[in-house]
Short mmCIF file of C-alpha atoms in Angstrom, two decimals:
data_model
loop_
_atom_site.label_atom_id
_atom_site.label_comp_id
_atom_site.label_asym_id
_atom_site.label_seq_id
_atom_site.Cartn_x
_atom_site.Cartn_y
_atom_site.Cartn_z
CA LEU A 1 26.60 -51.36 -4.62
CA ILE A 2 29.25 -48.67 -4.82
CA VAL A 3 29.29 -48.98 -8.60
CA ALA A 4 25.46 -48.70 -8.71
CA ALA A 5 25.59 -45.59 -6.54
CA ALA A 6 28.28 -44.07 -8.72
CA LEU A 7 26.28 -44.85 -11.86
CA ALA A 8 23.15 -43.40 -10.32
CA ARG A 9 25.07 -40.21 -9.45
CA LEU A 10 26.30 -39.97 -13.00
CA GLY A 11 22.73 -40.22 -14.23
CA VAL A 12 23.45 -43.54 -15.95
CA GLY A 13 21.19 -45.69 -13.76
CA PRO A 14 17.94 -47.25 -14.99
CA ALA A 15 17.10 -44.11 -17.00
CA SER A 16 20.20 -44.70 -19.10
CA ARG A 17 18.19 -46.97 -21.36
CA GLY A 18 15.69 -44.23 -22.33
CA PRO A 19 15.92 -41.84 -25.30
CA TRP A 20 17.24 -39.02 -23.07
CA ALA A 21 20.13 -40.94 -21.52
CA GLY A 22 23.37 -39.04 -21.98
CA LYS A 23 21.64 -36.17 -23.80
CA ARG A 24 22.45 -32.56 -22.99
CA VAL A 25 19.42 -30.34 -22.32
CA LEU A 26 19.33 -26.60 -21.62
CA VAL A 27 16.15 -25.00 -20.25
CA SER A 28 15.29 -21.33 -19.66
CA ALA A 29 12.51 -20.61 -17.18
CA GLY A 30 10.68 -17.86 -15.33
CA PRO A 31 10.25 -14.16 -16.05
CA THR A 32 12.91 -11.49 -16.51
CA ARG A 33 12.86 -7.94 -15.16
CA THR A 34 13.31 -4.62 -16.98
CA TYR A 35 14.40 -2.11 -14.33
CA ILE A 36 13.08 1.47 -14.38
CA ASP A 37 15.12 2.29 -11.25
CA PRO A 38 16.68 0.08 -8.54
CA VAL A 39 13.28 -0.82 -7.00
CA ARG A 40 10.76 -0.66 -9.85
CA PHE A 41 10.67 -2.96 -12.85
CA VAL A 42 8.44 -4.27 -15.64
CA THR A 43 7.85 -8.03 -15.55
CA ASN A 44 5.18 -10.71 -16.02
CA ALA A 45 3.52 -13.33 -13.84
CA SER A 46 5.53 -16.34 -15.03
CA THR A 47 6.17 -18.59 -12.03
CA GLY A 48 8.78 -20.76 -13.76
CA ALA A 49 6.69 -23.86 -13.04
CA MET A 50 6.61 -25.15 -16.64
CA GLY A 51 10.35 -24.74 -17.21
CA PHE A 52 11.25 -26.28 -13.85
CA ALA A 53 8.91 -29.22 -14.57
CA LEU A 54 10.59 -29.76 -17.94
CA ALA A 55 14.09 -29.60 -16.42
CA ASP A 56 13.06 -32.07 -13.72
CA ALA A 57 11.48 -34.49 -16.22
CA ALA A 58 14.52 -34.38 -18.54
CA GLN A 59 16.87 -35.03 -15.63
CA ARG A 60 14.77 -37.98 -14.45
CA ALA A 61 14.80 -39.32 -18.01
CA GLY A 62 18.58 -39.43 -17.87
CA ALA A 63 19.59 -36.15 -19.50
CA SER A 64 22.26 -33.80 -18.20
CA VAL A 65 20.25 -30.62 -17.55
CA THR A 66 21.16 -26.97 -17.03
CA LEU A 67 18.41 -24.56 -16.03
CA VAL A 68 18.81 -20.81 -16.57
CA ALA A 69 16.20 -19.25 -14.29
CA GLY A 70 14.81 -15.77 -13.88
CA PRO A 71 13.68 -14.64 -10.39
CA VAL A 72 11.24 -17.32 -9.19
CA GLU A 73 10.32 -18.87 -5.85
CA LEU A 74 11.01 -22.51 -6.78
CA VAL A 75 13.36 -25.18 -5.48
CA THR A 76 15.96 -26.41 -7.96
CA PRO A 77 15.03 -29.93 -9.18
CA ALA A 78 17.41 -32.60 -7.85
CA GLY A 79 20.38 -33.22 -10.12
CA VAL A 80 19.81 -30.10 -12.22
CA ARG A 81 22.48 -27.41 -12.52
CA ARG A 82 20.93 -23.95 -12.07
CA VAL A 83 22.14 -20.52 -13.20
CA ASP A 84 20.19 -17.54 -11.83
CA VAL A 85 19.62 -14.39 -13.87
CA GLU A 86 17.43 -11.31 -13.57
CA THR A 87 17.38 -9.37 -16.85
CA ALA A 88 16.91 -10.39 -20.50
CA ALA A 89 20.55 -9.48 -21.24
CA GLU A 90 21.74 -11.70 -18.37
CA MET A 91 19.52 -14.54 -19.63
CA GLN A 92 20.92 -14.26 -23.15
CA ALA A 93 24.52 -14.14 -21.88
CA ALA A 94 23.98 -17.20 -19.65
CA LEU A 95 22.45 -19.22 -22.51
CA GLU A 96 25.24 -18.20 -24.92
CA ASN A 97 27.79 -19.18 -22.31
CA GLU A 98 26.27 -22.66 -21.99
CA LEU A 99 26.00 -23.15 -25.77
CA SER A 100 29.56 -21.94 -26.34
CA GLN A 101 30.71 -24.96 -24.34
CA GLY A 102 29.15 -27.38 -26.84
CA PRO A 103 25.86 -28.21 -28.55
CA CYS A 104 22.76 -29.37 -26.73
CA ASP A 105 20.37 -32.02 -27.95
CA TRP A 106 17.52 -29.66 -27.10
CA VAL A 107 17.36 -26.10 -25.83
CA ALA A 108 13.88 -25.44 -24.39
CA MET A 109 13.21 -21.72 -24.21
CA VAL A 110 10.39 -21.71 -21.67
CA ALA A 111 11.27 -18.38 -20.01
CA ALA A 112 8.84 -15.48 -20.48
CA VAL A 113 11.52 -12.94 -21.34
CA GLN A 114 10.54 -9.25 -21.17
CA ASP A 115 10.54 -7.96 -24.72
CA LEU A 116 11.35 -4.38 -23.89
CA GLU A 117 14.46 -2.77 -22.48
CA ILE A 118 15.22 0.68 -21.16
CA ASP A 119 18.30 2.67 -22.14
CA GLY A 120 19.69 4.00 -18.90
CA GLY A 121 17.23 3.14 -16.15
CA ALA A 122 17.79 5.42 -13.12
CA ALA A 123 20.72 4.52 -10.85
CA ARG A 124 18.85 5.54 -7.69
CA LYS A 125 15.26 5.18 -6.51
CA LEU A 126 13.16 7.93 -8.10
CA GLU A 127 10.74 10.07 -6.13
CA LYS A 128 7.16 9.82 -7.37
CA ALA A 129 7.20 13.14 -9.25
CA GLU A 130 10.54 12.34 -10.88
CA LEU A 131 9.25 8.93 -11.85
CA LEU A 132 6.23 10.36 -13.62
CA ALA A 133 8.31 12.99 -15.39
CA THR A 134 10.86 10.39 -16.45
CA LEU A 135 8.66 7.53 -17.66
CA PRO A 136 7.65 8.83 -21.11
CA THR A 137 11.20 9.93 -21.88
CA LEU A 138 12.92 6.72 -20.87
CA GLY A 139 14.68 5.08 -23.83
CA TRP A 140 12.20 2.23 -24.19
CA ARG A 141 13.34 -0.16 -26.93
CA ALA A 142 12.70 -3.71 -28.09
CA ALA A 143 14.83 -6.32 -26.36
CA PRO A 144 16.87 -8.57 -28.66
CA ASP A 145 14.95 -11.68 -29.73
CA ILE A 146 16.95 -14.24 -27.77
CA LEU A 147 15.57 -17.34 -29.50
CA ALA A 148 16.22 -15.93 -32.99
CA ALA A 149 19.72 -14.78 -31.97
CA LEU A 150 20.60 -18.20 -30.55
CA THR A 151 19.26 -20.26 -33.46
CA ALA A 152 21.21 -18.04 -35.89
CA ARG A 153 24.45 -18.77 -34.07
CA PHE A 154 24.03 -22.19 -32.47
CA GLY A 155 21.01 -23.73 -34.27
CA ARG A 156 19.75 -23.90 -37.85
CA GLY A 157 21.82 -20.84 -38.73
CA ALA A 158 25.12 -22.36 -37.59
CA ALA A 159 27.90 -22.80 -40.14
CA PRO A 160 27.36 -25.88 -42.38
CA GLY A 161 28.94 -28.96 -40.82
CA ALA A 162 29.32 -27.31 -37.41
CA PRO A 163 27.69 -29.16 -34.52
CA ARG A 164 24.35 -27.56 -33.81
CA SER A 165 21.70 -27.50 -31.09
CA ARG A 166 17.99 -27.98 -31.63
CA PHE A 167 15.68 -25.30 -30.20
CA LEU A 168 12.18 -25.56 -28.78
CA GLY A 169 10.34 -22.25 -28.46
CA PHE A 170 7.24 -21.50 -26.36
CA ALA A 171 4.63 -19.02 -27.56
CA ALA A 172 1.45 -17.87 -25.87
CA GLN A 173 -0.79 -16.51 -28.63
CA THR A 174 -3.79 -14.23 -28.50
CA VAL A 175 -6.54 -15.82 -30.61
CA GLU A 176 -10.10 -14.50 -30.95
CA ASP A 177 -12.70 -16.81 -29.44
CA GLY A 178 -14.44 -19.21 -31.82
CA PRO A 179 -15.17 -22.88 -32.56
CA GLU A 180 -12.50 -25.29 -31.28
CA ASP A 181 -11.28 -26.43 -34.72
CA ARG A 182 -10.97 -22.82 -35.90
CA LEU A 183 -8.93 -21.90 -32.78
CA GLN A 184 -6.65 -24.86 -33.42
CA GLN A 185 -6.14 -23.90 -37.09
CA GLU A 186 -5.33 -20.33 -36.10
CA LEU A 187 -2.86 -21.51 -33.45
CA ILE A 188 -1.15 -23.75 -36.02
CA ARG A 189 -0.95 -20.84 -38.46
CA LEU A 190 0.50 -18.41 -35.92
CA GLY A 191 2.85 -21.07 -34.51
CA SER A 192 4.15 -22.04 -37.96
CA VAL A 193 4.95 -18.43 -38.78
CA LYS A 194 6.80 -18.04 -35.48
CA LEU A 195 8.62 -21.38 -35.81
CA ARG A 196 10.08 -20.28 -39.16
CA ALA A 197 10.68 -16.63 -38.19
CA LYS A 198 12.72 -17.68 -35.18
CA GLY A 199 14.62 -20.47 -36.88
CA ALA A 200 13.46 -22.92 -34.21
CA ASP A 201 13.14 -26.68 -34.68
CA ALA A 202 9.92 -26.96 -32.70
CA ILE A 203 7.50 -24.65 -30.96
CA PHE A 204 4.88 -25.23 -28.29
CA VAL A 205 1.94 -22.88 -28.76
CA ASN A 206 -1.04 -22.25 -26.55
CA ARG A 207 -3.74 -19.67 -26.23
CA VAL A 208 -3.57 -16.72 -23.80
CA GLY A 209 -6.59 -16.82 -21.53
CA ALA A 210 -7.75 -20.34 -22.41
CA PRO A 211 -9.00 -22.15 -19.26
CA GLY A 212 -6.38 -24.33 -17.56
CA VAL A 213 -3.54 -22.87 -19.63
CA GLY A 214 -0.56 -20.64 -18.91
CA PHE A 215 1.12 -18.56 -16.18
CA ALA A 216 -1.40 -18.61 -13.37
CA SER A 217 -2.49 -22.19 -13.90
CA ALA A 218 -1.19 -25.41 -12.33
CA THR A 219 -2.07 -27.12 -15.60
CA ASN A 220 -1.17 -26.47 -19.21
CA ALA A 221 -2.08 -27.64 -22.70
CA GLY A 222 -1.21 -26.76 -26.28
CA LEU A 223 0.16 -27.88 -29.63
CA LEU A 224 3.70 -28.96 -30.43
CA LEU A 225 4.75 -27.95 -33.94
CA ALA A 226 7.95 -29.62 -35.08
CA ARG A 227 9.80 -29.46 -38.39
CA ASP A 228 9.52 -32.66 -40.42
CA GLY A 229 11.68 -32.07 -43.45
CA ASP A 230 10.08 -29.08 -45.15
CA ALA A 231 6.73 -29.78 -43.49
CA ILE A 232 5.58 -29.15 -39.95
CA ALA A 233 4.24 -32.00 -37.82
CA VAL A 234 1.55 -31.06 -35.27
CA ARG A 235 0.90 -32.92 -32.03
CA ALA A 236 -1.85 -31.88 -29.58
CA SER A 237 -1.29 -32.43 -25.84
CA GLY A 238 -5.07 -32.79 -25.28
CA PRO A 239 -7.05 -31.36 -22.37
CA PRO A 240 -5.11 -29.37 -19.71
CA ILE A 241 -2.92 -31.60 -17.51
CA ALA A 242 -0.52 -30.95 -14.63
CA LYS A 243 2.66 -29.17 -15.79
CA ALA A 244 4.76 -32.19 -14.72
CA ALA A 245 2.62 -34.46 -16.90
CA LEU A 246 2.83 -32.03 -19.80
CA ALA A 247 6.63 -31.94 -19.40
CA ALA A 248 6.75 -35.74 -19.73
CA TRP A 249 4.48 -35.54 -22.80
CA LEU A 250 6.73 -32.89 -24.37
CA LEU A 251 9.85 -35.01 -23.86
CA ASP A 252 8.18 -38.02 -25.51
CA ALA A 253 6.99 -35.85 -28.40
CA LEU A 254 10.44 -34.31 -28.88
CA ALA A 255 12.09 -37.74 -28.76
CA ALA A 256 9.67 -38.88 -31.48
CA THR A 257 10.77 -36.02 -33.74
CA SER A 258 14.46 -36.85 -33.43
CA LEU B 1 -10.25 -29.34 28.41
CA ILE B 2 -13.04 -28.49 25.99
CA VAL B 3 -13.26 -24.99 27.48
CA ALA B 4 -9.48 -24.55 27.15
CA ALA B 5 -9.62 -25.66 23.51
CA ALA B 6 -12.50 -23.28 22.82
CA LEU B 7 -10.64 -20.42 24.51
CA ALA B 8 -7.49 -21.23 22.53
CA ARG B 9 -9.51 -21.15 19.32
CA LEU B 10 -10.93 -17.79 20.26
CA GLY B 11 -7.40 -16.48 20.80
CA VAL B 12 -8.01 -15.95 24.50
CA GLY B 13 -5.59 -18.61 25.71
CA PRO B 14 -2.28 -17.80 27.45
CA ALA B 15 -1.66 -14.87 25.09
CA SER B 16 -4.80 -13.19 26.43
CA ARG B 17 -2.75 -11.69 29.25
CA GLY B 18 -0.39 -9.81 26.90
CA PRO B 19 -0.76 -6.23 25.61
CA TRP B 20 -2.13 -7.47 22.25
CA ALA B 21 -4.90 -9.68 23.67
CA GLY B 22 -8.23 -8.75 22.12
CA LYS B 23 -6.67 -6.03 19.95
CA ARG B 24 -7.61 -5.65 16.32
CA VAL B 25 -4.68 -5.43 13.89
CA LEU B 26 -4.74 -4.85 10.14
CA VAL B 27 -1.60 -5.48 8.07
CA SER B 28 -0.90 -4.81 4.38
CA ALA B 29 1.91 -6.80 2.77
CA GLY B 30 3.65 -7.57 -0.49
CA PRO B 31 3.90 -5.65 -3.76
CA THR B 32 1.12 -4.46 -6.05
CA ARG B 33 1.04 -4.56 -9.84
CA THR B 34 0.39 -1.77 -12.37
CA TYR B 35 -0.73 -3.50 -15.56
CA ILE B 36 0.43 -2.24 -18.98
CA ASP B 37 -1.55 -5.01 -20.72
CA PRO B 38 -2.91 -8.35 -19.48
CA VAL B 39 0.55 -9.95 -19.27
CA ARG B 40 2.98 -7.07 -18.54
CA PHE B 41 3.07 -5.01 -15.38
CA VAL B 42 5.27 -2.72 -13.29
CA THR B 43 6.03 -4.00 -9.79
CA ASN B 44 8.80 -4.32 -7.21
CA ALA B 45 10.65 -7.18 -5.50
CA SER B 46 8.74 -7.13 -2.21
CA THR B 47 8.29 -10.73 -1.05
CA GLY B 48 5.73 -9.90 1.66
CA ALA B 49 7.98 -11.54 4.28
CA MET B 50 8.04 -8.55 6.68
CA GLY B 51 4.26 -8.03 6.61
CA PHE B 52 3.53 -11.74 6.98
CA ALA B 53 5.97 -11.94 9.92
CA LEU B 54 4.23 -8.99 11.60
CA ALA B 55 0.76 -10.52 11.06
CA ASP B 56 1.98 -13.84 12.48
CA ALA B 57 3.60 -12.21 15.53
CA ALA B 58 0.50 -10.12 16.29
CA GLN B 59 -1.75 -13.18 16.03
CA ARG B 60 0.54 -15.16 18.34
CA ALA B 61 0.46 -12.25 20.79
CA GLY B 62 -3.31 -12.57 20.97
CA ALA B 63 -4.52 -9.99 18.45
CA SER B 64 -7.26 -10.55 15.90
CA VAL B 65 -5.37 -10.05 12.62
CA THR B 66 -6.43 -9.38 9.03
CA LEU B 67 -3.77 -9.41 6.33
CA VAL B 68 -4.35 -7.69 2.99
CA ALA B 69 -1.76 -9.23 0.68
CA GLY B 70 -0.51 -8.41 -2.81
CA PRO B 71 0.66 -11.28 -5.05
CA VAL B 72 3.26 -13.21 -3.01
CA GLU B 73 4.33 -16.83 -2.66
CA LEU B 74 3.79 -17.17 1.09
CA VAL B 75 1.60 -19.38 3.25
CA THR B 76 -1.01 -17.52 5.34
CA PRO B 77 0.04 -17.50 9.03
CA ALA B 78 -2.19 -19.74 11.17
CA GLY B 79 -5.18 -17.91 12.62
CA VAL B 80 -4.80 -14.88 10.35
CA ARG B 81 -7.60 -13.82 8.01
CA ARG B 82 -6.21 -13.04 4.55
CA VAL B 83 -7.60 -10.91 1.72
CA ASP B 84 -5.75 -11.15 -1.62
CA VAL B 85 -5.38 -8.16 -3.95
CA GLU B 86 -3.33 -7.36 -7.02
CA THR B 87 -3.45 -3.61 -7.78
CA ALA B 88 -3.06 -0.49 -5.63
CA ALA B 89 -6.74 0.36 -6.11
CA GLU B 90 -7.74 -3.12 -4.91
CA MET B 91 -5.43 -2.77 -1.92
CA GLN B 92 -6.93 0.59 -0.95
CA ALA B 93 -10.50 -0.72 -1.37
CA ALA B 94 -9.76 -3.79 0.76
CA LEU B 95 -8.23 -1.70 3.56
CA GLU B 96 -11.12 0.79 3.51
CA ASN B 97 -13.55 -2.09 3.65
CA GLU B 98 -11.86 -3.48 6.77
CA LEU B 99 -11.68 -0.07 8.47
CA SER B 100 -15.31 0.72 7.66
CA GLN B 101 -16.25 -2.20 9.87
CA GLY B 102 -14.66 -0.57 12.93
CA PRO B 103 -11.38 0.91 14.15
CA CYS B 104 -8.18 -1.08 14.53
CA ASP B 105 -5.70 -0.71 17.36
CA TRP B 106 -2.95 -0.62 14.75
CA VAL B 107 -2.91 -0.62 10.99
CA ALA B 108 0.56 -1.63 9.77
CA MET B 109 1.07 -0.56 6.16
CA VAL B 110 3.96 -2.83 5.22
CA ALA B 111 2.98 -3.34 1.56
CA ALA B 112 5.25 -1.85 -1.09
CA VAL B 113 2.43 -0.31 -3.12
CA GLN B 114 3.22 0.78 -6.69
CA ASP B 115 3.06 4.55 -6.74
CA LEU B 116 2.12 4.92 -10.37
CA GLU B 117 -1.01 3.99 -12.23
CA ILE B 118 -1.89 3.83 -15.91
CA ASP B 119 -5.08 5.25 -17.35
CA GLY B 120 -6.43 2.59 -19.65
CA GLY B 121 -3.86 -0.18 -19.85
CA ALA B 122 -4.43 -2.31 -22.96
CA ALA B 123 -7.23 -4.89 -22.77
CA ARG B 124 -5.29 -7.45 -24.85
CA LYS B 125 -1.66 -8.51 -25.02
CA LEU B 126 0.26 -6.02 -27.16
CA GLU B 127 2.65 -7.08 -29.90
CA LYS B 128 6.20 -5.84 -29.36
CA ALA B 129 5.95 -2.97 -31.88
CA GLU B 130 2.59 -1.82 -30.48
CA LEU B 131 4.00 -1.99 -26.98
CA LEU B 132 6.90 0.28 -27.84
CA ALA B 133 4.64 2.74 -29.67
CA THR B 134 2.18 2.75 -26.78
CA LEU B 135 4.46 3.06 -23.76
CA PRO B 136 5.30 6.79 -23.88
CA THR B 137 1.67 7.71 -24.54
CA LEU B 138 0.13 5.63 -21.78
CA GLY B 139 -1.62 7.79 -19.20
CA TRP B 140 0.97 7.32 -16.47
CA ARG B 141 -0.16 9.08 -13.28
CA ALA B 142 0.61 9.03 -9.57
CA ALA B 143 -1.33 6.45 -7.60
CA PRO B 144 -3.32 7.82 -4.65
CA ASP B 145 -1.26 7.89 -1.43
CA ILE B 146 -3.11 5.11 0.41
CA LEU B 147 -1.62 5.79 3.85
CA ALA B 148 -2.45 9.52 3.71
CA ALA B 149 -5.95 8.78 2.41
CA LEU B 150 -6.64 6.28 5.18
CA THR B 151 -5.29 8.41 8.05
CA ALA B 152 -7.40 11.35 6.83
CA ARG B 153 -10.56 9.26 7.04
CA PHE B 154 -9.93 6.65 9.72
CA GLY B 155 -6.93 7.97 11.67
CA ARG B 156 -5.74 11.35 12.96
CA GLY B 157 -7.98 13.12 10.45
CA ALA B 158 -11.17 11.38 11.59
CA ALA B 159 -14.00 13.54 12.96
CA PRO B 160 -13.39 14.67 16.58
CA GLY B 161 -14.78 12.13 19.01
CA ALA B 162 -15.13 9.40 16.34
CA PRO B 163 -13.33 6.14 17.08
CA ARG B 164 -10.06 6.15 15.22
CA SER B 165 -7.34 3.70 14.19
CA ARG B 166 -3.63 4.20 14.68
CA PHE B 167 -1.40 3.84 11.62
CA LEU B 168 2.16 2.54 11.27
CA GLY B 169 3.86 3.41 7.98
CA PHE B 170 6.96 1.81 6.48
CA ALA B 171 9.43 3.84 4.45
CA ALA B 172 12.60 2.75 2.70
CA GLN B 173 14.70 5.87 2.25
CA THR B 174 17.59 6.62 -0.04
CA VAL B 175 20.36 8.21 2.07
CA GLU B 176 23.83 9.09 0.81
CA ASP B 177 26.58 7.01 2.40
CA GLY B 178 28.36 8.53 5.41
CA PRO B 179 29.24 8.05 9.09
CA GLU B 180 26.70 5.94 11.03
CA ASP B 181 25.44 8.78 13.27
CA ARG B 182 24.96 11.06 10.27
CA LEU B 183 22.97 8.34 8.42
CA GLN B 184 20.80 7.91 11.51
CA GLN B 185 20.14 11.65 11.83
CA GLU B 186 19.21 11.85 8.15
CA LEU B 187 16.86 8.87 8.49
CA ILE B 188 15.19 10.51 11.50
CA ARG B 189 14.79 13.76 9.58
CA LEU B 190 13.30 12.09 6.49
CA GLY B 191 11.12 9.80 8.60
CA SER B 192 9.76 12.69 10.71
CA VAL B 193 8.77 14.61 7.59
CA LYS B 194 7.01 11.54 6.20
CA LEU B 195 5.33 10.69 9.52
CA ARG B 196 3.73 14.15 9.63
CA ALA B 197 2.99 14.41 5.90
CA LYS B 198 1.08 11.15 5.96
CA GLY B 199 -0.74 11.77 9.23
CA ALA B 200 0.62 8.48 10.61
CA ASP B 201 1.09 7.69 14.31
CA ALA B 202 4.37 5.87 13.80
CA ILE B 203 6.73 5.09 10.96
CA PHE B 204 9.44 2.49 10.56
CA VAL B 205 12.27 3.81 8.40
CA ASN B 206 15.26 2.07 6.96
CA ARG B 207 17.83 2.70 4.33
CA VAL B 208 17.62 1.36 0.77
CA GLY B 209 20.69 -0.68 0.01
CA ALA B 210 21.99 -0.96 3.57
CA PRO B 211 23.40 -4.47 4.21
CA GLY B 212 20.91 -6.90 5.78
CA VAL B 213 17.96 -4.57 5.18
CA GLY B 214 14.93 -4.65 2.94
CA PHE B 215 13.22 -6.62 0.13
CA ALA B 216 15.80 -9.16 -0.84
CA SER B 217 17.04 -9.80 2.68
CA ALA B 218 15.94 -12.39 5.24
CA THR B 219 16.80 -9.83 7.90
CA ASN B 220 15.79 -6.25 8.52
CA ALA B 221 16.65 -3.30 10.74
CA GLY B 222 15.65 0.32 11.13
CA LEU B 223 14.24 3.07 13.32
CA LEU B 224 10.73 3.32 14.74
CA LEU B 225 9.56 6.92 14.96
CA ALA B 226 6.39 7.32 17.02
CA ARG B 227 4.43 10.42 18.04
CA ASP B 228 4.83 11.29 21.71
CA GLY B 229 2.53 14.28 22.22
CA ASP B 230 3.97 16.93 19.91
CA ALA B 231 7.40 15.27 19.93
CA ILE B 232 8.61 12.16 18.13
CA ALA B 233 10.13 9.26 20.06
CA VAL B 234 12.83 7.28 18.26
CA ARG B 235 13.65 3.62 18.91
CA ALA B 236 16.42 1.76 17.02
CA SER B 237 16.00 -1.96 16.34
CA GLY B 238 19.78 -2.44 16.35
CA PRO B 239 21.79 -4.65 13.98
CA PRO B 240 19.83 -6.59 11.30
CA ILE B 241 17.81 -9.48 12.75
CA ALA B 242 15.46 -12.08 11.25
CA LYS B 243 12.18 -10.53 10.09
CA ALA B 244 10.24 -12.61 12.64
CA ALA B 245 12.42 -11.21 15.43
CA LEU B 246 12.04 -7.68 14.10
CA ALA B 247 8.25 -8.19 14.01
CA ALA B 248 8.28 -9.12 17.72
CA TRP B 249 10.47 -6.07 18.46
CA LEU B 250 8.06 -3.80 16.56
CA LEU B 251 5.05 -5.13 18.49
CA ASP B 252 6.81 -4.49 21.79
CA ALA B 253 7.82 -1.00 20.69
CA LEU B 254 4.29 -0.17 19.50
CA ALA B 255 2.79 -1.48 22.75
CA ALA B 256 5.18 0.80 24.66
CA THR B 257 3.92 3.85 22.74
CA SER B 258 0.28 3.12 23.54
#
């Protein structure tokens, strides 16, 4: 009994027979914040639900999971190690810190990182008039592309022979409305471009504004594009399903690509 | 028994003997969002906890309570009617709609409303390069001052003889560090200016960044400034206490000013 309990605590219980037993998984989740001053910031409506569901599912499947989370109102899944961050720079540093300690079987970049930064946000709360005068002159600039930076150092761009991590990106795409098969083709095209541009091993793409998909929804659906030699294999998750169910589907699909 | 249950449902149970029995209370809570495009917005870290605590306490004290809430992750207090909004304009419209239906004994403006708006945020998600090119040229402008607009129409500025509501403002002030009595004097000075400028009947002021105070904290503390004829009466809540306890203190203090 004591041995069983110890094994269960080590995550080598019944799940140890599955494809994720003993694997190392790193997940980013939630939004980040770009501060204009100490109380105002630019962000998005990501709740972290998809990333937390994926971390939970991977842990249940036997993986050792670290979750780097932006500011969200969610409880840490049991057995998952959590690192909290607020800004894109903090998120990048936390992920690099984890990857510097050794490769991961999969790094799932689910976080909706703010893609702009501000050089020198104000150190104190601005009065309304100051705020308006300051906004256009703030040093707005593009945030570093975290996924591309990480794959270059720890993924497909790592030195030959060096141990490397595999990276799963997430991309919400804007696609003009149209017939279902046309939407799907366009998503595959946009996703394939992004997969290669970012040096990722797989990418999950879905459509901004599609019903039952994305930030504000309890459900999600999309396409998983994964490298298969020089080709790209496409798997469709089907109609929108609960984020926990989609997380389980994603893990199965990733395991099938391995 | 049936009568007692019916009375309890009507909010005229034991609490009906207190100073809030049969009173009408309107509370605004949470942040608002200023959208740059459909997925990016400027906001603040208000959790809505203080406003929700005040709505809950007023309802328990026997008041009929409506809560106008920005996007927060909180459960509606039992017995409170809730109206959800996202932007400052929606918040103002919802409050005006409530006040048009008749005066309130107190309107507690706890929401941390974004004080800037954008003329013509983008209708679709912007690519990173577009976003950077667009940001400085967006029509950033000051949002209407909701508290001042409401007091002018429904409060101290209402037509003579017309039924009017009383307004409680909330103001987080930036005050340079210093000895405790100096900080307090400066808070009273800033709060008095704001109380008069906004035409409010009372204002709760606290200090940005003080320990145990504000957005990120489970506790809160500050000063209640209330009009007393031509003078202003000051009441201090004391050391930081749980937001629910501070809500009860505020209700008692407001009842004492009536």
